[in-house]
């Protein structure tokens, strides 16, 4: 999970939308409580990345990672961008093949 989380952050920070999307299953979901919406499937996740990462010039820095299960990571991230500065939490769930199935995101 550490490698997957690091890849996600690195690719998202580089605004590599296609590379980031390659880390997800086709039916993956990002549910972001802070924006009050869920983004389903590759096209939904593309919209999320383009709007909230590329659009806000978001840079993420990993603060901590806990792994309560082999395929689950609880991550704290420092976000900066045109919106200012926020600390967020991500619950990332992967499948057996190491692709992201779901991210539950929120801000502290």
Backbone as XML, in Angstrom:
<?xml version="1.0"?>
<chain id="A" units="angstrom">
  <residue number="1" name="UNK">
    <atom name="N" x="0.826" y="-1.193" z="0.000"/>
    <atom name="CA" x="0.000" y="0.000" z="0.000"/>
    <atom name="C" x="0.872" y="1.260" z="0.000"/>
  </residue>
  <residue number="2" name="UNK">
    <atom name="N" x="1.994" y="1.203" z="0.684"/>
    <atom name="CA" x="2.884" y="2.370" z="0.723"/>
    <atom name="C" x="3.283" y="2.783" z="-0.691"/>
  </residue>
  <residue number="3" name="UNK">
    <atom name="N" x="3.653" y="1.809" z="-1.509"/>
    <atom name="CA" x="4.071" y="2.103" z="-2.890"/>
    <atom name="C" x="2.909" y="2.708" z="-3.685"/>
  </residue>
  <residue number="4" name="UNK">
    <atom name="N" x="1.716" y="2.146" z="-3.539"/>
    <atom name="CA" x="0.542" y="2.646" z="-4.256"/>
    <atom name="C" x="0.216" y="4.077" z="-3.832"/>
  </residue>
  <residue number="5" name="UNK">
    <atom name="N" x="0.253" y="4.343" z="-2.535"/>
    <atom name="CA" x="-0.025" y="5.698" z="-2.031"/>
    <atom name="C" x="1.022" y="6.672" z="-2.559"/>
  </residue>
  <residue number="6" name="UNK">
    <atom name="N" x="2.287" y="6.284" z="-2.513"/>
    <atom name="CA" x="3.350" y="7.156" z="-3.033"/>
    <atom name="C" x="3.172" y="7.432" z="-4.521"/>
  </residue>
  <residue number="7" name="UNK">
    <atom name="N" x="2.786" y="6.418" z="-5.300"/>
    <atom name="CA" x="2.541" y="6.604" z="-6.738"/>
    <atom name="C" x="1.384" y="7.568" z="-6.961"/>
  </residue>
  <residue number="8" name="UNK">
    <atom name="N" x="0.303" y="7.375" z="-6.211"/>
    <atom name="CA" x="-0.859" y="8.242" z="-6.348"/>
    <atom name="C" x="-0.466" y="9.697" z="-6.090"/>
  </residue>
  <residue number="9" name="UNK">
    <atom name="N" x="0.239" y="9.956" z="-4.998"/>
    <atom name="CA" x="0.636" y="11.318" z="-4.664"/>
    <atom name="C" x="1.586" y="11.880" z="-5.722"/>
  </residue>
  <residue number="10" name="UNK">
    <atom name="N" x="2.562" y="11.108" z="-6.131"/>
    <atom name="CA" x="3.547" y="11.577" z="-7.124"/>
    <atom name="C" x="2.872" y="11.939" z="-8.442"/>
  </residue>
  <residue number="11" name="UNK">
    <atom name="N" x="2.008" y="11.062" z="-8.932"/>
    <atom name="CA" x="1.340" y="11.305" z="-10.216"/>
    <atom name="C" x="0.343" y="12.455" z="-10.132"/>
  </residue>
  <residue number="12" name="UNK">
    <atom name="N" x="-0.414" y="12.525" z="-9.030"/>
    <atom name="CA" x="-1.367" y="13.624" z="-8.861"/>
    <atom name="C" x="-0.627" y="14.953" z="-8.753"/>
  </residue>
  <residue number="13" name="UNK">
    <atom name="N" x="0.503" y="14.978" z="-8.048"/>
    <atom name="CA" x="1.294" y="16.205" z="-7.919"/>
    <atom name="C" x="1.862" y="16.653" z="-9.264"/>
  </residue>
  <residue number="14" name="UNK">
    <atom name="N" x="2.123" y="15.700" z="-10.146"/>
    <atom name="CA" x="2.642" y="16.015" z="-11.482"/>
    <atom name="C" x="1.513" y="16.371" z="-12.460"/>
  </residue>
  <residue number="15" name="UNK">
    <atom name="N" x="0.265" y="16.350" z="-11.961"/>
    <atom name="CA" x="-0.926" y="16.582" z="-12.793"/>
    <atom name="C" x="-0.986" y="15.595" z="-13.961"/>
  </residue>
  <residue number="16" name="UNK">
    <atom name="N" x="-0.474" y="14.387" z="-13.723"/>
    <atom name="CA" x="-0.515" y="13.314" z="-14.717"/>
    <atom name="C" x="-1.842" y="12.568" z="-14.521"/>
  </residue>
  <residue number="17" name="UNK">
    <atom name="N" x="-2.888" y="13.114" z="-15.120"/>
    <atom name="CA" x="-4.229" y="12.553" z="-14.943"/>
    <atom name="C" x="-4.284" y="11.123" z="-15.463"/>
  </residue>
  <residue number="18" name="UNK">
    <atom name="N" x="-3.758" y="10.878" z="-16.648"/>
    <atom name="CA" x="-3.809" y="9.527" z="-17.231"/>
    <atom name="C" x="-3.029" y="8.530" z="-16.377"/>
  </residue>
  <residue number="19" name="UNK">
    <atom name="N" x="-1.852" y="8.930" z="-15.914"/>
    <atom name="CA" x="-1.063" y="8.056" z="-15.053"/>
    <atom name="C" x="-1.771" y="7.758" z="-13.748"/>
  </residue>
  <residue number="20" name="UNK">
    <atom name="N" x="-2.409" y="8.775" z="-13.170"/>
    <atom name="CA" x="-3.145" y="8.583" z="-11.921"/>
    <atom name="C" x="-4.336" y="7.656" z="-12.154"/>
  </residue>
  <residue number="21" name="UNK">
    <atom name="N" x="-5.050" y="7.861" z="-13.243"/>
    <atom name="CA" x="-6.209" y="7.007" z="-13.550"/>
    <atom name="C" x="-5.817" y="5.545" z="-13.707"/>
  </residue>
  <residue number="22" name="UNK">
    <atom name="N" x="-4.609" y="5.280" z="-14.165"/>
    <atom name="CA" x="-4.138" y="3.901" z="-14.343"/>
    <atom name="C" x="-4.012" y="3.158" z="-13.018"/>
  </residue>
  <residue number="23" name="UNK">
    <atom name="N" x="-4.041" y="3.886" z="-11.898"/>
    <atom name="CA" x="-3.948" y="3.255" z="-10.581"/>
    <atom name="C" x="-5.299" y="2.763" z="-10.070"/>
  </residue>
  <residue number="24" name="UNK">
    <atom name="N" x="-6.390" y="3.071" z="-10.795"/>
    <atom name="CA" x="-7.751" y="2.781" z="-10.342"/>
    <atom name="C" x="-8.388" y="1.644" z="-11.141"/>
  </residue>
  <residue number="25" name="UNK">
    <atom name="N" x="-9.300" y="0.906" z="-10.488"/>
    <atom name="CA" x="-10.136" y="-0.059" z="-11.206"/>
    <atom name="C" x="-11.154" y="0.730" z="-12.037"/>
  </residue>
  <residue number="26" name="UNK">
    <atom name="N" x="-11.702" y="0.135" z="-13.088"/>
    <atom name="CA" x="-12.672" y="0.854" z="-13.931"/>
    <atom name="C" x="-13.918" y="1.324" z="-13.182"/>
  </residue>
  <residue number="27" name="UNK">
    <atom name="N" x="-14.294" y="0.625" z="-12.117"/>
    <atom name="CA" x="-15.504" y="0.983" z="-11.376"/>
    <atom name="C" x="-15.203" y="1.633" z="-10.021"/>
  </residue>
  <residue number="28" name="UNK">
    <atom name="N" x="-14.013" y="2.175" z="-9.873"/>
    <atom name="CA" x="-13.599" y="2.794" z="-8.613"/>
    <atom name="C" x="-14.452" y="4.015" z="-8.285"/>
  </residue>
  <residue number="29" name="UNK">
    <atom name="N" x="-14.422" y="4.384" z="-7.012"/>
    <atom name="CA" x="-15.185" y="5.536" z="-6.523"/>
    <atom name="C" x="-14.298" y="6.371" z="-5.610"/>
  </residue>
  <residue number="30" name="UNK">
    <atom name="N" x="-14.374" y="7.686" z="-5.787"/>
    <atom name="CA" x="-13.815" y="8.614" z="-4.812"/>
    <atom name="C" x="-14.999" y="9.349" z="-4.212"/>
  </residue>
  <residue number="31" name="UNK">
    <atom name="N" x="-15.174" y="9.182" z="-2.903"/>
    <atom name="CA" x="-16.219" y="9.917" z="-2.202"/>
    <atom name="C" x="-15.528" y="10.951" z="-1.331"/>
  </residue>
  <residue number="32" name="UNK">
    <atom name="N" x="-15.759" y="12.220" z="-1.641"/>
    <atom name="CA" x="-15.096" y="13.313" z="-0.935"/>
    <atom name="C" x="-16.135" y="14.106" z="-0.160"/>
  </residue>
  <residue number="33" name="UNK">
    <atom name="N" x="-16.190" y="13.883" z="1.144"/>
    <atom name="CA" x="-17.158" y="14.542" z="2.011"/>
    <atom name="C" x="-16.984" y="16.058" z="1.954"/>
  </residue>
  <residue number="34" name="UNK">
    <atom name="N" x="-15.757" y="16.518" z="1.817"/>
    <atom name="CA" x="-15.493" y="17.956" z="1.842"/>
    <atom name="C" x="-16.118" y="18.691" z="0.661"/>
  </residue>
  <residue number="35" name="UNK">
    <atom name="N" x="-16.355" y="17.992" z="-0.448"/>
    <atom name="CA" x="-17.036" y="18.623" z="-1.592"/>
    <atom name="C" x="-18.470" y="18.125" z="-1.731"/>
  </residue>
  <residue number="36" name="UNK">
    <atom name="N" x="-18.854" y="17.175" z="-0.867"/>
    <atom name="CA" x="-20.224" y="16.687" z="-0.843"/>
    <atom name="C" x="-20.633" y="15.885" z="-2.057"/>
  </residue>
  <residue number="37" name="UNK">
    <atom name="N" x="-19.674" y="15.123" z="-2.610"/>
    <atom name="CA" x="-19.991" y="14.397" z="-3.839"/>
    <atom name="C" x="-19.145" y="13.129" z="-3.949"/>
  </residue>
  <residue number="38" name="UNK">
    <atom name="N" x="-19.684" y="12.156" z="-4.671"/>
    <atom name="CA" x="-18.945" y="10.947" z="-5.019"/>
    <atom name="C" x="-18.668" y="10.983" z="-6.520"/>
  </residue>
  <residue number="39" name="UNK">
    <atom name="N" x="-17.514" y="10.490" z="-6.904"/>
    <atom name="CA" x="-17.090" y="10.471" z="-8.296"/>
    <atom name="C" x="-16.853" y="9.011" z="-8.670"/>
  </residue>
  <residue number="40" name="UNK">
    <atom name="N" x="-17.690" y="8.491" z="-9.565"/>
    <atom name="CA" x="-17.677" y="7.062" z="-9.867"/>
    <atom name="C" x="-17.117" y="6.773" z="-11.251"/>
  </residue>
  <residue number="41" name="UNK">
    <atom name="N" x="-16.384" y="5.673" z="-11.340"/>
    <atom name="CA" x="-15.825" y="5.233" z="-12.610"/>
    <atom name="C" x="-14.671" y="6.119" z="-13.049"/>
  </residue>
  <residue number="42" name="UNK">
    <atom name="N" x="-14.003" y="5.700" z="-14.089"/>
    <atom name="CA" x="-12.828" y="6.410" z="-14.582"/>
    <atom name="C" x="-13.166" y="7.844" z="-14.988"/>
  </residue>
  <residue number="43" name="UNK">
    <atom name="N" x="-14.294" y="8.056" z="-15.644"/>
    <atom name="CA" x="-14.641" y="9.418" z="-16.071"/>
    <atom name="C" x="-14.972" y="10.309" z="-14.878"/>
  </residue>
  <residue number="44" name="UNK">
    <atom name="N" x="-15.623" y="9.779" z="-13.864"/>
    <atom name="CA" x="-15.888" y="10.552" z="-12.657"/>
    <atom name="C" x="-14.603" y="10.914" z="-11.937"/>
  </residue>
  <residue number="45" name="UNK">
    <atom name="N" x="-13.690" y="9.962" z="-11.843"/>
    <atom name="CA" x="-12.414" y="10.224" z="-11.189"/>
    <atom name="C" x="-11.591" y="11.210" z="-12.013"/>
  </residue>
  <residue number="46" name="UNK">
    <atom name="N" x="-11.660" y="11.129" z="-13.326"/>
    <atom name="CA" x="-10.989" y="12.101" z="-14.193"/>
    <atom name="C" x="-11.491" y="13.521" z="-13.861"/>
  </residue>
  <residue number="47" name="UNK">
    <atom name="N" x="-12.811" y="13.684" z="-13.764"/>
    <atom name="CA" x="-13.380" y="15.001" z="-13.428"/>
    <atom name="C" x="-12.865" y="15.480" z="-12.066"/>
  </residue>
  <residue number="48" name="UNK">
    <atom name="N" x="-12.815" y="14.584" z="-11.111"/>
    <atom name="CA" x="-12.318" y="14.925" z="-9.775"/>
    <atom name="C" x="-10.871" y="15.416" z="-9.844"/>
  </residue>
  <residue number="49" name="UNK">
    <atom name="N" x="-10.011" y="14.654" z="-10.506"/>
    <atom name="CA" x="-8.598" y="15.027" z="-10.618"/>
    <atom name="C" x="-8.430" y="16.352" z="-11.354"/>
  </residue>
  <residue number="50" name="UNK">
    <atom name="N" x="-9.153" y="16.509" z="-12.453"/>
    <atom name="CA" x="-9.026" y="17.739" z="-13.238"/>
    <atom name="C" x="-9.532" y="18.948" z="-12.465"/>
  </residue>
  <residue number="51" name="UNK">
    <atom name="N" x="-10.618" y="18.786" z="-11.726"/>
    <atom name="CA" x="-11.188" y="19.912" z="-10.995"/>
    <atom name="C" x="-10.404" y="20.236" z="-9.724"/>
  </residue>
  <residue number="52" name="UNK">
    <atom name="N" x="-10.132" y="19.233" z="-8.902"/>
    <atom name="CA" x="-9.595" y="19.491" z="-7.569"/>
    <atom name="C" x="-8.079" y="19.382" z="-7.463"/>
  </residue>
  <residue number="53" name="UNK">
    <atom name="N" x="-7.421" y="18.773" z="-8.419"/>
    <atom name="CA" x="-5.960" y="18.723" z="-8.401"/>
    <atom name="C" x="-5.384" y="19.675" z="-9.444"/>
  </residue>
  <residue number="54" name="UNK">
    <atom name="N" x="-5.703" y="19.451" z="-10.707"/>
    <atom name="CA" x="-5.193" y="20.324" z="-11.757"/>
    <atom name="C" x="-5.781" y="21.728" z="-11.604"/>
  </residue>
  <residue number="55" name="UNK">
    <atom name="N" x="-7.099" y="21.827" z="-11.459"/>
    <atom name="CA" x="-7.779" y="23.113" z="-11.403"/>
    <atom name="C" x="-7.373" y="23.991" z="-10.238"/>
  </residue>
  <residue number="56" name="UNK">
    <atom name="N" x="-7.042" y="23.388" z="-9.108"/>
    <atom name="CA" x="-6.640" y="24.153" z="-7.924"/>
    <atom name="C" x="-5.130" y="24.116" z="-7.696"/>
  </residue>
  <residue number="57" name="UNK">
    <atom name="N" x="-4.399" y="23.591" z="-8.683"/>
    <atom name="CA" x="-2.942" y="23.518" z="-8.582"/>
    <atom name="C" x="-2.525" y="22.879" z="-7.248"/>
  </residue>
  <residue number="58" name="UNK">
    <atom name="N" x="-3.170" y="21.766" z="-6.923"/>
    <atom name="CA" x="-2.975" y="21.104" z="-5.632"/>
    <atom name="C" x="-1.665" y="20.323" z="-5.586"/>
  </residue>
  <residue number="59" name="UNK">
    <atom name="N" x="-0.936" y="20.537" z="-4.511"/>
    <atom name="CA" x="0.265" y="19.751" z="-4.213"/>
    <atom name="C" x="-0.004" y="19.021" z="-2.893"/>
  </residue>
  <residue number="60" name="UNK">
    <atom name="N" x="0.289" y="17.744" z="-2.873"/>
    <atom name="CA" x="0.025" y="16.905" z="-1.706"/>
    <atom name="C" x="1.330" y="16.403" z="-1.117"/>
  </residue>
  <residue number="61" name="UNK">
    <atom name="N" x="1.381" y="16.360" z="0.205"/>
    <atom name="CA" x="2.540" y="15.818" z="0.906"/>
    <atom name="C" x="2.043" y="14.805" z="1.929"/>
  </residue>
  <residue number="62" name="UNK">
    <atom name="N" x="2.578" y="13.608" z="1.862"/>
    <atom name="CA" x="2.205" y="12.546" z="2.793"/>
    <atom name="C" x="2.686" y="12.899" z="4.198"/>
  </residue>
  <residue number="63" name="UNK">
    <atom name="N" x="1.747" y="12.888" z="5.152"/>
    <atom name="CA" x="2.085" y="13.139" z="6.557"/>
    <atom name="C" x="2.194" y="11.842" z="7.341"/>
  </residue>
  <residue number="64" name="UNK">
    <atom name="N" x="1.265" y="10.906" z="7.084"/>
    <atom name="CA" x="1.307" y="9.624" z="7.784"/>
    <atom name="C" x="0.511" y="8.584" z="7.014"/>
  </residue>
  <residue number="65" name="UNK">
    <atom name="N" x="0.848" y="7.334" z="7.275"/>
    <atom name="CA" x="0.145" y="6.219" z="6.659"/>
    <atom name="C" x="0.055" y="5.090" z="7.667"/>
  </residue>
  <residue number="66" name="UNK">
    <atom name="N" x="-1.149" y="4.637" z="7.913"/>
    <atom name="CA" x="-1.388" y="3.451" z="8.737"/>
    <atom name="C" x="-2.030" y="2.409" z="7.839"/>
  </residue>
  <residue number="67" name="UNK">
    <atom name="N" x="-1.750" y="1.147" z="8.109"/>
    <atom name="CA" x="-2.303" y="0.078" z="7.285"/>
    <atom name="C" x="-2.996" y="-0.940" z="8.185"/>
  </residue>
  <residue number="68" name="UNK">
    <atom name="N" x="-4.295" y="-0.709" z="8.474"/>
    <atom name="CA" x="-5.017" y="-1.623" z="9.349"/>
    <atom name="C" x="-5.349" y="-2.965" z="8.692"/>
  </residue>
  <residue number="69" name="UNK">
    <atom name="N" x="-5.231" y="-3.025" z="7.384"/>
    <atom name="CA" x="-5.540" y="-4.229" z="6.611"/>
    <atom name="C" x="-4.596" y="-4.237" z="5.415"/>
  </residue>
  <residue number="70" name="UNK">
    <atom name="N" x="-4.327" y="-5.408" z="4.889"/>
    <atom name="CA" x="-3.391" y="-5.540" z="3.769"/>
    <atom name="C" x="-3.761" y="-4.641" z="2.587"/>
  </residue>
  <residue number="71" name="UNK">
    <atom name="N" x="-5.061" y="-4.434" z="2.361"/>
    <atom name="CA" x="-5.491" y="-3.681" z="1.188"/>
    <atom name="C" x="-6.154" y="-2.345" z="1.548"/>
  </residue>
  <residue number="72" name="UNK">
    <atom name="N" x="-5.891" y="-1.859" z="2.767"/>
    <atom name="CA" x="-6.467" y="-0.585" z="3.201"/>
    <atom name="C" x="-5.362" y="0.275" z="3.808"/>
  </residue>
  <residue number="73" name="UNK">
    <atom name="N" x="-5.331" y="1.545" z="3.398"/>
    <atom name="CA" x="-4.405" y="2.511" z="3.983"/>
    <atom name="C" x="-5.196" y="3.701" z="4.502"/>
  </residue>
  <residue number="74" name="UNK">
    <atom name="N" x="-4.836" y="4.149" z="5.695"/>
    <atom name="CA" x="-5.392" y="5.368" z="6.279"/>
    <atom name="C" x="-4.288" y="6.408" z="6.198"/>
  </residue>
  <residue number="75" name="UNK">
    <atom name="N" x="-4.540" y="7.452" z="5.431"/>
    <atom name="CA" x="-3.497" y="8.394" z="5.052"/>
    <atom name="C" x="-3.871" y="9.803" z="5.495"/>
  </residue>
  <residue number="76" name="UNK">
    <atom name="N" x="-2.914" y="10.530" z="6.059"/>
    <atom name="CA" x="-3.077" y="11.968" z="6.309"/>
    <atom name="C" x="-2.183" y="12.691" z="5.317"/>
  </residue>
  <residue number="77" name="UNK">
    <atom name="N" x="-2.746" y="13.716" z="4.693"/>
    <atom name="CA" x="-2.058" y="14.427" z="3.622"/>
    <atom name="C" x="-2.155" y="15.925" z="3.864"/>
  </residue>
  <residue number="78" name="UNK">
    <atom name="N" x="-1.063" y="16.619" z="3.589"/>
    <atom name="CA" x="-1.023" y="18.071" z="3.625"/>
    <atom name="C" x="-1.278" y="18.550" z="2.195"/>
  </residue>
  <residue number="79" name="UNK">
    <atom name="N" x="-2.362" y="19.311" z="2.004"/>
    <atom name="CA" x="-2.728" y="19.827" z="0.686"/>
    <atom name="C" x="-2.462" y="21.326" z="0.635"/>
  </residue>
  <residue number="80" name="UNK">
    <atom name="N" x="-1.815" y="21.795" z="-0.427"/>
    <atom name="CA" x="-1.702" y="23.225" z="-0.692"/>
    <atom name="C" x="-2.088" y="23.464" z="-2.145"/>
  </residue>
  <residue number="81" name="UNK">
    <atom name="N" x="-2.564" y="24.655" z="-2.421"/>
    <atom name="CA" x="-2.955" y="25.015" z="-3.782"/>
    <atom name="C" x="-3.536" y="26.403" z="-3.800"/>
  </residue>
  <residue number="82" name="UNK">
    <atom name="N" x="-4.209" y="26.738" z="-4.885"/>
    <atom name="CA" x="-4.795" y="28.069" z="-4.999"/>
    <atom name="C" x="-5.897" y="28.301" z="-3.969"/>
  </residue>
  <residue number="83" name="UNK">
    <atom name="N" x="-6.391" y="27.250" z="-3.349"/>
    <atom name="CA" x="-7.414" y="27.336" z="-2.298"/>
    <atom name="C" x="-6.804" y="27.672" z="-0.943"/>
  </residue>
  <residue number="84" name="UNK">
    <atom name="N" x="-5.498" y="27.553" z="-0.813"/>
    <atom name="CA" x="-4.832" y="27.767" z="0.465"/>
    <atom name="C" x="-4.173" y="26.502" z="0.966"/>
  </residue>
  <residue number="85" name="UNK">
    <atom name="N" x="-4.441" y="26.155" z="2.214"/>
    <atom name="CA" x="-3.787" y="25.009" z="2.859"/>
    <atom name="C" x="-4.818" y="24.227" z="3.662"/>
  </residue>
  <residue number="86" name="UNK">
    <atom name="N" x="-4.787" y="22.916" z="3.537"/>
    <atom name="CA" x="-5.690" y="22.030" z="4.283"/>
    <atom name="C" x="-4.950" y="20.748" z="4.642"/>
  </residue>
  <residue number="87" name="UNK">
    <atom name="N" x="-5.395" y="20.109" z="5.713"/>
    <atom name="CA" x="-4.946" y="18.760" z="6.056"/>
    <atom name="C" x="-6.125" y="17.837" z="5.762"/>
  </residue>
  <residue number="88" name="UNK">
    <atom name="N" x="-5.845" y="16.765" z="5.049"/>
    <atom name="CA" x="-6.906" y="15.847" z="4.681"/>
    <atom name="C" x="-6.628" y="14.436" z="5.144"/>
  </residue>
  <residue number="89" name="UNK">
    <atom name="N" x="-7.687" y="13.637" z="5.164"/>
    <atom name="CA" x="-7.558" y="12.218" z="5.467"/>
    <atom name="C" x="-8.145" y="11.431" z="4.304"/>
  </residue>
  <residue number="90" name="UNK">
    <atom name="N" x="-7.452" y="10.365" z="3.954"/>
    <atom name="CA" x="-7.878" y="9.481" z="2.869"/>
    <atom name="C" x="-7.908" y="8.052" z="3.394"/>
  </residue>
  <residue number="91" name="UNK">
    <atom name="N" x="-8.994" y="7.370" z="3.124"/>
    <atom name="CA" x="-9.051" y="5.928" z="3.374"/>
    <atom name="C" x="-9.014" y="5.300" z="1.993"/>
  </residue>
  <residue number="92" name="UNK">
    <atom name="N" x="-7.908" y="4.658" z="1.680"/>
    <atom name="CA" x="-7.700" y="4.098" z="0.344"/>
    <atom name="C" x="-7.821" y="2.587" z="0.430"/>
  </residue>
  <residue number="93" name="UNK">
    <atom name="N" x="-8.704" y="2.041" z="-0.408"/>
    <atom name="CA" x="-8.903" y="0.593" z="-0.459"/>
    <atom name="C" x="-8.488" y="0.100" z="-1.835"/>
  </residue>
  <residue number="94" name="UNK">
    <atom name="N" x="-7.654" y="-0.920" z="-1.856"/>
    <atom name="CA" x="-7.170" y="-1.504" z="-3.106"/>
    <atom name="C" x="-7.698" y="-2.921" z="-3.260"/>
  </residue>
  <residue number="95" name="UNK">
    <atom name="N" x="-7.663" y="-3.412" z="-4.490"/>
    <atom name="CA" x="-8.042" y="-4.808" z="-4.723"/>
    <atom name="C" x="-6.790" y="-5.692" z="-4.657"/>
  </residue>
  <residue number="96" name="UNK">
    <atom name="N" x="-6.955" y="-6.983" z="-4.863"/>
    <atom name="CA" x="-5.839" y="-7.924" z="-4.765"/>
    <atom name="C" x="-4.767" y="-7.661" z="-5.814"/>
  </residue>
  <residue number="97" name="UNK">
    <atom name="N" x="-5.142" y="-7.037" z="-6.933"/>
    <atom name="CA" x="-4.186" y="-6.718" z="-7.990"/>
    <atom name="C" x="-3.427" y="-5.416" z="-7.708"/>
  </residue>
  <residue number="98" name="UNK">
    <atom name="N" x="-3.759" y="-4.728" z="-6.618"/>
    <atom name="CA" x="-3.057" y="-3.510" z="-6.259"/>
    <atom name="C" x="-3.594" y="-2.255" z="-6.919"/>
  </residue>
  <residue number="99" name="UNK">
    <atom name="N" x="-4.836" y="-2.302" z="-7.387"/>
    <atom name="CA" x="-5.466" y="-1.115" z="-7.972"/>
    <atom name="C" x="-6.451" y="-0.526" z="-6.968"/>
  </residue>
  <residue number="100" name="UNK">
    <atom name="N" x="-6.607" y="0.773" z="-7.005"/>
    <atom name="CA" x="-7.499" y="1.461" z="-6.070"/>
    <atom name="C" x="-8.948" y="1.213" z="-6.459"/>
  </residue>
  <residue number="101" name="UNK">
    <atom name="N" x="-9.714" y="0.718" z="-5.495"/>
    <atom name="CA" x="-11.155" y="0.503" z="-5.691"/>
    <atom name="C" x="-11.974" y="1.665" z="-5.145"/>
  </residue>
  <residue number="102" name="UNK">
    <atom name="N" x="-11.463" y="2.264" z="-4.070"/>
    <atom name="CA" x="-12.245" y="3.305" z="-3.413"/>
    <atom name="C" x="-11.337" y="4.210" z="-2.592"/>
  </residue>
  <residue number="103" name="UNK">
    <atom name="N" x="-11.665" y="5.503" z="-2.624"/>
    <atom name="CA" x="-11.044" y="6.469" z="-1.726"/>
    <atom name="C" x="-12.162" y="7.229" z="-1.050"/>
  </residue>
  <residue number="104" name="UNK">
    <atom name="N" x="-12.123" y="7.257" z="0.281"/>
    <atom name="CA" x="-13.003" y="8.102" z="1.063"/>
    <atom name="C" x="-12.136" y="9.245" z="1.575"/>
  </residue>
  <residue number="105" name="UNK">
    <atom name="N" x="-12.481" y="10.472" z="1.163"/>
    <atom name="CA" x="-11.667" y="11.627" z="1.475"/>
    <atom name="C" x="-12.441" y="12.639" z="2.321"/>
  </residue>
  <residue number="106" name="UNK">
    <atom name="N" x="-11.701" y="13.331" z="3.183"/>
    <atom name="CA" x="-12.309" y="14.397" z="3.987"/>
    <atom name="C" x="-11.185" y="15.339" z="4.423"/>
  </residue>
  <residue number="107" name="UNK">
    <atom name="N" x="-11.588" y="16.508" z="4.872"/>
    <atom name="CA" x="-10.644" y="17.475" z="5.416"/>
    <atom name="C" x="-10.810" y="17.521" z="6.922"/>
  </residue>
  <residue number="108" name="UNK">
    <atom name="N" x="-9.725" y="17.793" z="7.624"/>
    <atom name="CA" x="-9.787" y="17.874" z="9.083"/>
    <atom name="C" x="-10.340" y="19.222" z="9.515"/>
  </residue>
</chain>
